[in-house]
XYZ file of C-alpha atoms in Angstrom:
618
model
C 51.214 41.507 164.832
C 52.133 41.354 168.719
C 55.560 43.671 168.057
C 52.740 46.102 166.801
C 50.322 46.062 168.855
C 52.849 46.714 171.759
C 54.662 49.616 170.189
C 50.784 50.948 169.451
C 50.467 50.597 173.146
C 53.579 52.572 174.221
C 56.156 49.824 174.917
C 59.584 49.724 173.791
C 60.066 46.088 171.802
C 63.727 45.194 171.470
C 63.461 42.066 170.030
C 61.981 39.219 169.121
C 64.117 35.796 169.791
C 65.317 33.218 166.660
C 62.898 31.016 168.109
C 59.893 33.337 167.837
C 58.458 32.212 170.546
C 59.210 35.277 172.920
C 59.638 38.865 172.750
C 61.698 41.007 174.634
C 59.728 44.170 175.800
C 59.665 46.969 178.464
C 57.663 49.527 179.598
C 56.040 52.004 182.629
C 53.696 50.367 185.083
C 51.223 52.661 183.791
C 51.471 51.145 180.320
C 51.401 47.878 181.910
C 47.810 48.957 183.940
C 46.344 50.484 180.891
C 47.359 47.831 177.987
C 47.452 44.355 180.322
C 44.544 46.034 183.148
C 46.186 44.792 185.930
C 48.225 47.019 188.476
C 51.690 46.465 190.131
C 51.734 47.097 193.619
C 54.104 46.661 196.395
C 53.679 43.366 198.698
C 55.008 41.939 201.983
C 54.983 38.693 202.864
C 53.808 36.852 206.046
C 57.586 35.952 206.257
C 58.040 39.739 206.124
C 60.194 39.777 202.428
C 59.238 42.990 199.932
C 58.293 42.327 196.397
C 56.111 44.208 193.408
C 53.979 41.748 191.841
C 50.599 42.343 189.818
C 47.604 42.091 191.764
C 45.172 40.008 188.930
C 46.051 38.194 185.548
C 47.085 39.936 182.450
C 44.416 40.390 179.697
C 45.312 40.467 175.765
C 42.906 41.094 173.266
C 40.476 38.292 172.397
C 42.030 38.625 168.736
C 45.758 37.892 170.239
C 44.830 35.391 172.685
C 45.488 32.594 170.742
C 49.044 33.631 169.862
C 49.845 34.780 173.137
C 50.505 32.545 176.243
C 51.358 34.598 179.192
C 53.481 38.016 180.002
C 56.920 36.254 182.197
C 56.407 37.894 183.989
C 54.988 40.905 186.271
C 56.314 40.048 189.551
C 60.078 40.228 190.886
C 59.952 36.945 192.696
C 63.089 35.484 191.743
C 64.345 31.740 191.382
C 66.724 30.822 194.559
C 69.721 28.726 194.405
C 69.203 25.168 195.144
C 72.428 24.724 197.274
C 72.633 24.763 201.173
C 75.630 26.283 201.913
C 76.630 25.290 205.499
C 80.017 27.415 206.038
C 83.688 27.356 205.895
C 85.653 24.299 206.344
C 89.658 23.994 207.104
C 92.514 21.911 206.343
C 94.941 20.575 208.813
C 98.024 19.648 207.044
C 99.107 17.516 209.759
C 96.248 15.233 210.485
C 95.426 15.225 206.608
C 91.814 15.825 208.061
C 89.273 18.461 207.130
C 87.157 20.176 209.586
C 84.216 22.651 209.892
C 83.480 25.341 211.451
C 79.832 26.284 211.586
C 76.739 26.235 213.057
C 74.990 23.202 212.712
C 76.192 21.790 216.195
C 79.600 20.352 214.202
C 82.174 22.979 215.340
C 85.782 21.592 214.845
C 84.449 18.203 213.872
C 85.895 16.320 211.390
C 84.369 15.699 207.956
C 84.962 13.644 204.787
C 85.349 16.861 202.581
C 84.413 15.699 199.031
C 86.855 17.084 196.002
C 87.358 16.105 192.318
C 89.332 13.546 192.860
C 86.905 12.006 195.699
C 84.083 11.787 193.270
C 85.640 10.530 190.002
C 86.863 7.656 192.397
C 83.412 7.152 193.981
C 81.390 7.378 190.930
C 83.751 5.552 188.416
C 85.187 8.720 186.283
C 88.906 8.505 186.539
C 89.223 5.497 184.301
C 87.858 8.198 181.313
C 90.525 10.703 182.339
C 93.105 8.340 182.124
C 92.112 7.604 178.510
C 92.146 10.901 177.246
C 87.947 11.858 178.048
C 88.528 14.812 180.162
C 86.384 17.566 178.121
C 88.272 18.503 175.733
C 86.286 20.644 172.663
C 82.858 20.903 174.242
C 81.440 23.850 175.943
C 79.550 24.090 179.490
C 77.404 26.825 180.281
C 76.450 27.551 184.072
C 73.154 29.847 183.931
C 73.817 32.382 187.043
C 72.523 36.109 187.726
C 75.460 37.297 189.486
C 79.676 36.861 187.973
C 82.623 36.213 190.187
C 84.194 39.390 191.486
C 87.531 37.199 191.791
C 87.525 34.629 188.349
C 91.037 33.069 189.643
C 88.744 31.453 192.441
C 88.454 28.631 189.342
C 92.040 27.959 189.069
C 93.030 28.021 192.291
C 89.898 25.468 192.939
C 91.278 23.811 190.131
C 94.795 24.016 191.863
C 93.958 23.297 195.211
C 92.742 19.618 194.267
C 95.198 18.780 191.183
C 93.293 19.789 188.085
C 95.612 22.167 186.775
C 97.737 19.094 185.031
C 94.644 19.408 182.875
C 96.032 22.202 180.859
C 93.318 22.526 178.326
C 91.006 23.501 180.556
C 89.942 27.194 179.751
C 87.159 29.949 181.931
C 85.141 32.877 180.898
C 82.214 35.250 182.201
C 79.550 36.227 179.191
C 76.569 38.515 178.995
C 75.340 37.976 175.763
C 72.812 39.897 173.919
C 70.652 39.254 171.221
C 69.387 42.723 170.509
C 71.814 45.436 170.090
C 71.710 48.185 171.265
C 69.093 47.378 174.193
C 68.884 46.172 177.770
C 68.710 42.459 176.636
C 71.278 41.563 179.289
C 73.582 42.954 180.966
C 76.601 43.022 183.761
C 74.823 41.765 186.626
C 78.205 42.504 189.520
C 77.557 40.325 192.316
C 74.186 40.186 193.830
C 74.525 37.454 196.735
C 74.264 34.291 194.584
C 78.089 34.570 194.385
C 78.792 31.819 196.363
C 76.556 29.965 193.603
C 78.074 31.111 190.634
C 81.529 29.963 192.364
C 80.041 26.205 192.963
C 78.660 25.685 189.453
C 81.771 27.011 187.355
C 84.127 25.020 189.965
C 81.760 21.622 189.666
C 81.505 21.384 186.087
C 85.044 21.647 185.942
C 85.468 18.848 188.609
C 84.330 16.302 186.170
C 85.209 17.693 183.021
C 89.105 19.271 183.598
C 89.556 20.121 180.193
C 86.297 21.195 179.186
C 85.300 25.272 178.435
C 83.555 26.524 181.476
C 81.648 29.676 180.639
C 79.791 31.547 183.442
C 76.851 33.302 181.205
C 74.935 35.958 183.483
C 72.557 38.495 183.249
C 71.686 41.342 185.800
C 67.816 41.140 186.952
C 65.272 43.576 185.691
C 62.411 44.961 187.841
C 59.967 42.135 186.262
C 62.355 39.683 184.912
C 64.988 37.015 186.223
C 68.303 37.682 184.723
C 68.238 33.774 184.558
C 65.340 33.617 181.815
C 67.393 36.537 180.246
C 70.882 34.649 180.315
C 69.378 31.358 178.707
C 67.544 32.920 175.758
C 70.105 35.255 174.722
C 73.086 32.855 174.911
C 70.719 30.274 172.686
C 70.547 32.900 170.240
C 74.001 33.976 169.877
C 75.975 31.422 171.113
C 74.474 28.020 171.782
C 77.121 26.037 174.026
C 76.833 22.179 173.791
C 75.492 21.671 177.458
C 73.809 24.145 180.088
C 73.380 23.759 183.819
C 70.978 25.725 186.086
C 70.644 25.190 189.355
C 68.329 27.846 190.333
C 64.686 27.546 190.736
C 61.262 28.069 192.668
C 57.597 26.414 192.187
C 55.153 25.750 189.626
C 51.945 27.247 191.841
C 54.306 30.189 192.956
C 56.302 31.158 189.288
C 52.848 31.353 187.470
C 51.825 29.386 184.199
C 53.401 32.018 181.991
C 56.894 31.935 183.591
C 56.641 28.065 184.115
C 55.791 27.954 180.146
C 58.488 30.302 179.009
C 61.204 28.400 181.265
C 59.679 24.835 179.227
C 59.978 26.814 175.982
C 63.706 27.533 176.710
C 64.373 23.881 177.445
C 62.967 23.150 174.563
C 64.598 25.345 172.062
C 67.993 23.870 174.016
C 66.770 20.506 173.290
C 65.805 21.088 169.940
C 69.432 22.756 168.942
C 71.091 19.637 170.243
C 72.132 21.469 173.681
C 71.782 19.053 176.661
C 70.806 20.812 179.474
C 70.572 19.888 183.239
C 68.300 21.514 185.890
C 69.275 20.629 189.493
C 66.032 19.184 191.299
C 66.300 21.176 194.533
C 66.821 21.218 198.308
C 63.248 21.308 199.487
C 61.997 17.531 199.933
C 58.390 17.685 198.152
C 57.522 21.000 199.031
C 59.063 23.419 196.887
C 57.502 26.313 197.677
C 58.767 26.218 201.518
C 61.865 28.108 202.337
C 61.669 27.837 206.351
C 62.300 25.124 208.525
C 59.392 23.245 207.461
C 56.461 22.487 204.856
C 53.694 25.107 205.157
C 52.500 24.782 201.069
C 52.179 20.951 200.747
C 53.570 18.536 197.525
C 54.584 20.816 195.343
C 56.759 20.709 192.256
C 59.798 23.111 190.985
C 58.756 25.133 187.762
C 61.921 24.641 185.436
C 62.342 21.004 186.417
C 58.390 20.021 185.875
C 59.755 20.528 182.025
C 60.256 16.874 179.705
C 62.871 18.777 177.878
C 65.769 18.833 180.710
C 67.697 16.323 182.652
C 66.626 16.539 186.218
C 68.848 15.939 188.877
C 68.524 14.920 192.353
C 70.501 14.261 195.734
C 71.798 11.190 197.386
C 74.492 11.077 200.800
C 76.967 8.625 201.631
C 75.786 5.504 204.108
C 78.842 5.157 205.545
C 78.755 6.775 208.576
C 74.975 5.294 208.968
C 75.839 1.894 208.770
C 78.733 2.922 210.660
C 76.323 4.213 213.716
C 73.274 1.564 213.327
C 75.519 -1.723 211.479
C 79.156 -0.926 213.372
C 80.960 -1.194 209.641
C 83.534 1.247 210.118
C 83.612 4.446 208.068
C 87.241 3.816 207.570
C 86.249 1.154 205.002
C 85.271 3.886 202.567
C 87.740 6.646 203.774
C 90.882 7.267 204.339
C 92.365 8.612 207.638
C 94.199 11.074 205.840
C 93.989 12.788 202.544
C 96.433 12.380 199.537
C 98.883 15.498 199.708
C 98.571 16.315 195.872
C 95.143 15.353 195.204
C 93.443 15.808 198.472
C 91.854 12.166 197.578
C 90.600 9.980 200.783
C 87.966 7.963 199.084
C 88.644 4.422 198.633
C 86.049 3.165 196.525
C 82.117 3.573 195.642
C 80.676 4.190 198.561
C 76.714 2.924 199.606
C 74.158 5.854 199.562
C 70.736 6.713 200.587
C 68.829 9.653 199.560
C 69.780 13.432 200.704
C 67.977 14.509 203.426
C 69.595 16.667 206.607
C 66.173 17.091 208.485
C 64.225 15.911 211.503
C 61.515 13.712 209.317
C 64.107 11.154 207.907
C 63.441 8.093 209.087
C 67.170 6.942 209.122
C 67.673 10.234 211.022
C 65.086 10.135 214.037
C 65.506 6.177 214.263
C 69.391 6.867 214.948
C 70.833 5.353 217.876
C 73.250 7.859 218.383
C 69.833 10.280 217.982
C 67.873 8.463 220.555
C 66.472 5.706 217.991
C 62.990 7.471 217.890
C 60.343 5.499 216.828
C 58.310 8.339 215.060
C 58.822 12.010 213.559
C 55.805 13.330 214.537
C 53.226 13.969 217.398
C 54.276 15.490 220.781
C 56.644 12.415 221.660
C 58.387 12.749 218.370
C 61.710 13.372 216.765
C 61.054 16.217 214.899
C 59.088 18.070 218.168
C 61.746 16.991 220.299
C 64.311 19.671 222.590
C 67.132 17.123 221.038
C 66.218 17.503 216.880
C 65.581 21.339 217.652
C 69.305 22.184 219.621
C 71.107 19.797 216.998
C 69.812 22.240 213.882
C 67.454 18.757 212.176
C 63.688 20.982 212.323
C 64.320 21.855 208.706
C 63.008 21.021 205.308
C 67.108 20.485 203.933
C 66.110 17.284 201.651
C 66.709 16.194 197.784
C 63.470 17.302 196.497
C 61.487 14.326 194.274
C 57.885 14.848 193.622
C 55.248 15.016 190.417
C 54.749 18.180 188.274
C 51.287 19.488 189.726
C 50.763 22.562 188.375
C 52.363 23.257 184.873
C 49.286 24.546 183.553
C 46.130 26.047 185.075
C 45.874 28.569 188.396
C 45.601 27.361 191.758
C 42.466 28.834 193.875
C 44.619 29.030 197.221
C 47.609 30.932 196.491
C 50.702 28.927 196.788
C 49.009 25.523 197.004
C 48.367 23.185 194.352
C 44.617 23.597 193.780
C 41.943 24.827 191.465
C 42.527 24.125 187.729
C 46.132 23.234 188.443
C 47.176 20.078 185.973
C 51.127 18.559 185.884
C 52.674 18.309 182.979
C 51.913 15.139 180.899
C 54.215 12.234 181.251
C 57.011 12.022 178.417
C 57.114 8.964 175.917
C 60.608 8.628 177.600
C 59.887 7.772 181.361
C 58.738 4.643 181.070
C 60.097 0.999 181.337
C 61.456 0.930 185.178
C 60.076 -0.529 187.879
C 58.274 2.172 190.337
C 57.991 4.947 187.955
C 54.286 5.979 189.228
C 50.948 5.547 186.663
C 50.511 9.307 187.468
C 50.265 10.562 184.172
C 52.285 13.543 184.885
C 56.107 14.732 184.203
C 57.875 12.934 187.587
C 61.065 14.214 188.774
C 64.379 13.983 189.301
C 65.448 11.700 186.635
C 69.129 11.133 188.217
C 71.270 11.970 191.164
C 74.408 12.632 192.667
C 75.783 13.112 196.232
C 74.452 16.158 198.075
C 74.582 15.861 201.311
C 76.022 19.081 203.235
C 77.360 17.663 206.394
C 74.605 15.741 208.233
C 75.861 11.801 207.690
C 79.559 13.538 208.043
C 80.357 13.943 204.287
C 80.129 17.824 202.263
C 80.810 19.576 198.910
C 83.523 22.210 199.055
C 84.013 25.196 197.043
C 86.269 28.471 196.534
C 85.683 31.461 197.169
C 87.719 34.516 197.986
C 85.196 37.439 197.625
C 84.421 38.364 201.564
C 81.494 40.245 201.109
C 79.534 37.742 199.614
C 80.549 35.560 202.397
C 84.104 33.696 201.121
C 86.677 32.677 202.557
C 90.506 32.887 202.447
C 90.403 30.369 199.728
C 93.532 28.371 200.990
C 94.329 25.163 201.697
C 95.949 25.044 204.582
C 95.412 26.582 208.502
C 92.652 28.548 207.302
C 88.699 28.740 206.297
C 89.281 26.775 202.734
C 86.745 26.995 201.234
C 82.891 27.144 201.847
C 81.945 24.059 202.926
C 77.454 22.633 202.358
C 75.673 20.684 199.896
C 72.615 20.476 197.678
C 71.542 19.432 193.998
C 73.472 22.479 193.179
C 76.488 20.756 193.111
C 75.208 17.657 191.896
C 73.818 19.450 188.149
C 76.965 21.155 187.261
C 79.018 18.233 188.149
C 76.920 15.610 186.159
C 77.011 18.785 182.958
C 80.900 17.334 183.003
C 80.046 14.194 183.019
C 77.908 14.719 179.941
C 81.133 16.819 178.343
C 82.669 13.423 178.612
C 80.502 11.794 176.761
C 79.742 14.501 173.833
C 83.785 14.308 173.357
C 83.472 11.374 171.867
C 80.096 11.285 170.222
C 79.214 15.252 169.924
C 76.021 16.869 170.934
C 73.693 15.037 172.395
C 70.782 17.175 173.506
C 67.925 15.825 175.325
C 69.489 13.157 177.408
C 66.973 11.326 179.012
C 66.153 9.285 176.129
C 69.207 7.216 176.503
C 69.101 7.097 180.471
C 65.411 5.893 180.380
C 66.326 3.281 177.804
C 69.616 2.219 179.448
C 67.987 2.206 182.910
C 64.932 0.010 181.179
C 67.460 -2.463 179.708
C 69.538 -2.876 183.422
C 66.200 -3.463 185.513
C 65.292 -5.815 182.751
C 68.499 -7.942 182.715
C 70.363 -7.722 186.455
C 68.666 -9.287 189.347
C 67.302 -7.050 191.637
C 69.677 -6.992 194.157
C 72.346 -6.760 191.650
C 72.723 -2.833 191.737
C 71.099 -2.067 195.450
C 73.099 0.822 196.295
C 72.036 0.971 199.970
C 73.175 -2.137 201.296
C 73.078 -2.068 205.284
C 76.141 -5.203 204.733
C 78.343 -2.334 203.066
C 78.118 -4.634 199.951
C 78.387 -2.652 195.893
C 76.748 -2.650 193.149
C 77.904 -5.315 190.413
C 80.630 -3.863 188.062
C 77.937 -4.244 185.056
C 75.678 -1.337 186.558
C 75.102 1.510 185.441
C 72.933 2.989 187.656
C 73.690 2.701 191.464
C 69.839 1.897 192.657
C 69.449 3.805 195.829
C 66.345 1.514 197.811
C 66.487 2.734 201.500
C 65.868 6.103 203.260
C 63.573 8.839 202.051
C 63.117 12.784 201.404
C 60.725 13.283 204.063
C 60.482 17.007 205.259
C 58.523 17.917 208.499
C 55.738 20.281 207.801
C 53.461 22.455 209.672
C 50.559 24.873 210.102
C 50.826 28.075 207.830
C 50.283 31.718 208.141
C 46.219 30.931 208.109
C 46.272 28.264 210.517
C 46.145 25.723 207.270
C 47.563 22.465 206.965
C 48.513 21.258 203.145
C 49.741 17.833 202.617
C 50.354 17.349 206.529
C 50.143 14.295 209.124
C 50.486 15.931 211.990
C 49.125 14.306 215.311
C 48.258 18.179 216.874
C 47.757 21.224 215.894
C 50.334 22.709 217.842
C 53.081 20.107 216.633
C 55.298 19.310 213.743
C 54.018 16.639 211.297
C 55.628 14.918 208.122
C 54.727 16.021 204.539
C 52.366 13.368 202.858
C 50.302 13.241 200.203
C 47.070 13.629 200.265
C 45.926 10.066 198.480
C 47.877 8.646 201.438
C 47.880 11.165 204.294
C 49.926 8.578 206.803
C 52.920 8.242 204.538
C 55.585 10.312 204.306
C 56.580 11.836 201.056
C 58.525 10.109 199.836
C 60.572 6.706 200.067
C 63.340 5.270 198.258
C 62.830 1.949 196.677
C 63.764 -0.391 193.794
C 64.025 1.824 190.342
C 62.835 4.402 189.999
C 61.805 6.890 193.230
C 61.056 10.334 194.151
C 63.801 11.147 196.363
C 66.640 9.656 193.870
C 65.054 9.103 190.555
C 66.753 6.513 188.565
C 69.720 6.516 190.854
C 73.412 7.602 190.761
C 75.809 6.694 187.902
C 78.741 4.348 187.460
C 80.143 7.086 185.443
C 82.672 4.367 182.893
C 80.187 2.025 182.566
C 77.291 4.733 181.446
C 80.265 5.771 178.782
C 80.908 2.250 177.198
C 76.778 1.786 177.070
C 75.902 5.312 175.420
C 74.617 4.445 172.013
């Protein structure tokens, strides 16, 4: 019925998808004023970006209303990368010390680079590899819009940091399509989200050594992300046994119908046994801010305000904070110099607090090596300080953590949750641990990982050769490595491998949050509660029985500000002329959002003692 009435109407329908609940169509933007009554016009925004987007709501027939839910979409506002990329990092083969070389006040100083072999030791993997759980048989897919120009930039990550004695490893770039012939999807090239594309494929593999790492891509259209074209066509020709995505934007911004269709993908993953993980984001609360502060107030991604994903979030390492506030010295956690095969320097677990790089953390401003501020905000504070702004902290770089707010309805301001904007309900799932919120709504990130790019002296790096998207040599040694940053968009790919670990051995597993809830229930139920504290100012570890590393002090604060308008959303700010810190509205004097026991915003359920999460999977 809606295949006809479109080809009636002019359009050109290519398909509709095995799940029948979308329908791949294109037309003129005449077709689209006279069928839909709504025009496409050019736009610029305050922040001076281009885009086309329609200027009202689509209208169907009253006849297909019920059997349509939205048009995803009519605008060419695309999801972003959740990474923060801070720039290259180097190698010096003498000192067995890595060092950076960007601009975030850090030039030449030396960092704790994290590699493969740095995580499986701090989160409790290699004792899987070294009984054979490495991968092997399962399938990751990395959801990107752009390929790698140079596809040996996997091995020679793989190389550089010893994973090519995992020889079953194997790497491919896809563009599937569902309808043939038609545009379904197709070569995308590189579009500046290389750098991206490079991270995920390189991550999942990080964890995973043996697993198949396929890069599955579609090029954008004029009104749709090659990322909602990339997911729907590989679940209908080739459904791998996990996905990763670690792009996104915001519920109030993406629209109901794109926000639906992206929950409707998730779904149909879920319900074909494919686990898939979304990273959370880079944003603190305020997902819809991409400047150096919070201009839209709380307000929740669109693909991660789904129940049918695993969310996950952002945590940094403590050491060098209890280092600067406790005097425990980093070198308790780290080595002085790096392993020559490996490029290993982590001892052991080490303590972590949430992700957050900007001027609003309180562990940040309170510093002593920062000035030990006693406040963000106001005139006299951290965040409005000549100190925060020459040292590159007035930014909103935090693990964003917040409630869905507007999965369904349309806000009256645009960009703000308002007007008949409702979160998503709460899944039967999230429930059991302590400080999950009675908020009736979908609240996210459900897990986390390390993701700090540089700011308590610990990064991510990754490979990549292609200089025109902004790589590097891509060497080890007396030169620009690798790219060296942070973000969720590390953590999502590298917690896909972890999955791959655990589907060798049991299969697919799809939705996985069932089991993490329930496993998560069962440890705050049965350990003490200071049993797994992950944030210990002593240096102390979790107990060897946890699973989850419960991250209890820091936050995901973000400073915020006045907008375009002269409008403050979600804001305690002392002056109008000053920076404030993002809050919630229900409690305007504090700050969105702390860490504490179980569950949080800025961490979720916590990080993962990777073995022990194995031997408890049911």
């Amino acid at each position: 019925m809606v295949r006809d009435w479109l080809v009636n109407h002019g359009f050109a329908v290519h398909g509709i998808y095995k799940g029948e609940f979308a329908i791949d169509f294109s037309g003129t933007a005449g077709l689209v004023r006279s069928t839909f009554h709504t025009e496409l016009h050019n736009v610029v925004l305050p922040n001076g970006e281009r885009h086309m987007s329609s200027m009202s709501d689509p209208q169907v027939p009253l006849a297909l209303a019920p059997v349509i839910q939205g048009i995803a979409s009519l605008h060419d506002f695309r999801p972003r990368p959740r990474s923060r990329i801070a720039g290259p990092v180097s190698y010096d083969k003498t000192t067995g010390q890595w060092h950076a070389h960007f601009n975030l006040g850090s030039d030449g100083q030396t960092f704790h680079a994290v590699g493969p072999y740095d995580f499986a030791r701090i989160y409790n993997v290699s004792p899987l590899w070294d009984k054979g759980f490495t991968g092997k048989g399962v399938t990751i897919a990395l959801i990107e819009d752009s390929n790698l120009a140079h596809p040996s930039d996997w091995a020679t990550f793989r190389r550089t940091f010893g994973l090519d004695k995992f020889t079953g490893a194997t790497f491919e770039q896809i563009y599937p399509s569902a309808f043939l012939p038609g545009p379904a999807c197709t070569n995308p090239g590189q579009n500046g989200d290389e750098i991206e594309a490079a991270l995920d494929v390189e991550w999942a593999s990080a964890t995973a050594p043996d697993a198949h790492i396929e890069l599955v891509a579609c090029a954008n259209t004029n009104s749709t992300s090659g990322l909602d074209s990339a997911i729907l066509n590989l679940l209908d020709t080739r459904p791998p046994d996990i996905i990763s995505d670690s792009y996104g934007y915001c519920e109030v911004l993406s629209g109901a119908a794109e926000v639906a269709l992206e929950n409707m993908e998730e779904q149909q993953a879920s319900a074909q046994g494919v686990t898939f993980f979304i990273a959370q984001g880079d944003d603190g609360a305020d997902q819809c801010s991409y400047g150096n502060y919070s201009d839209h107030g709380i307000s929740s991604g669109d693909n991660t305000a789904s129940a049918y994903a695993v969310d996950v979030g952002g945590t940094d390492f403590m050491a060098q904070y209890n280092q600067d506030v406790h005097g425990i010295p980093v070198g308790r956690y780290w080595s002085a110099r790096n392993q020559p095969r490996t490029l290993q320097s982590a001892f052991s677990y080490i303590p972590e607090i949430p992700w957050n790089g900007s001027c609003a953390s309180r562990l940040i401003y309170s510093d002593p090596v920062n000035g030990a501020y006693t406040s963000a905000s106001g005139p006299d504070g951290f965040c409005n300080s000549s100190y925060a702004k020459k040292n590159f902290f007035v930014n909103n770089a935090a693990g964003s953590g917040e409630p869905s707010s507007c999965f369904t309805g349309k806000p009256s301001i645009h960009g703000v949750v308002s007007g008949t904007c409702k979160g998503n309900p709460k899944p039967s799932w999230q429930t059991g641990v302590p400080g999950i919120p009675d908020d009736g709504v979908r609240d996210q990130p459900d897990i986390s990982f390390f993701a700090g790019y540089g700011t308590w002296g610990s990064l991510y790096v990754e490979c990549l050769s292609d200089a025109a998207q902004g790589g590097t040599a891509c060497t080890p040694y007396n030169d620009a490595i690798l790219l060296g940053g942070g973000g969720t968009s590390f953590a999502s790919p590298a917690m896909a491998g972890i999955q791959a670990l655990v589907d060798q051995k049991h299969g697919k597993q799809g939705n996985a949050n069932y089991v993490l809830y329930a496993l998560a229930a069962k440890q705050f139920k049965e350990q003490p509660a200071e049993a797994c504290n992950a944030s210990s100012v002593e240096g102390t570890l979790p107990a060897a029985e946890c699973v989850f590393n419960d991250i209890t002090k820091g936050d995901n604060a973000v400073p915020c500000g006045m907008n375009h308008k002269g409008k403050f959303y979600d804001c305690a700010a002392d002056t109008d002329k000053d920076l404030g810190v993002l809050a919630p509205a229900s409690k305007p004097r504090t700050p969105a959002y702390k860490a504490t026991r179980g569950y949080d915003f800025p961490t979720g359920l916590g990080s993962l003692n990777v073995a022990k999460l194995f031997d408890a999977w049911p």
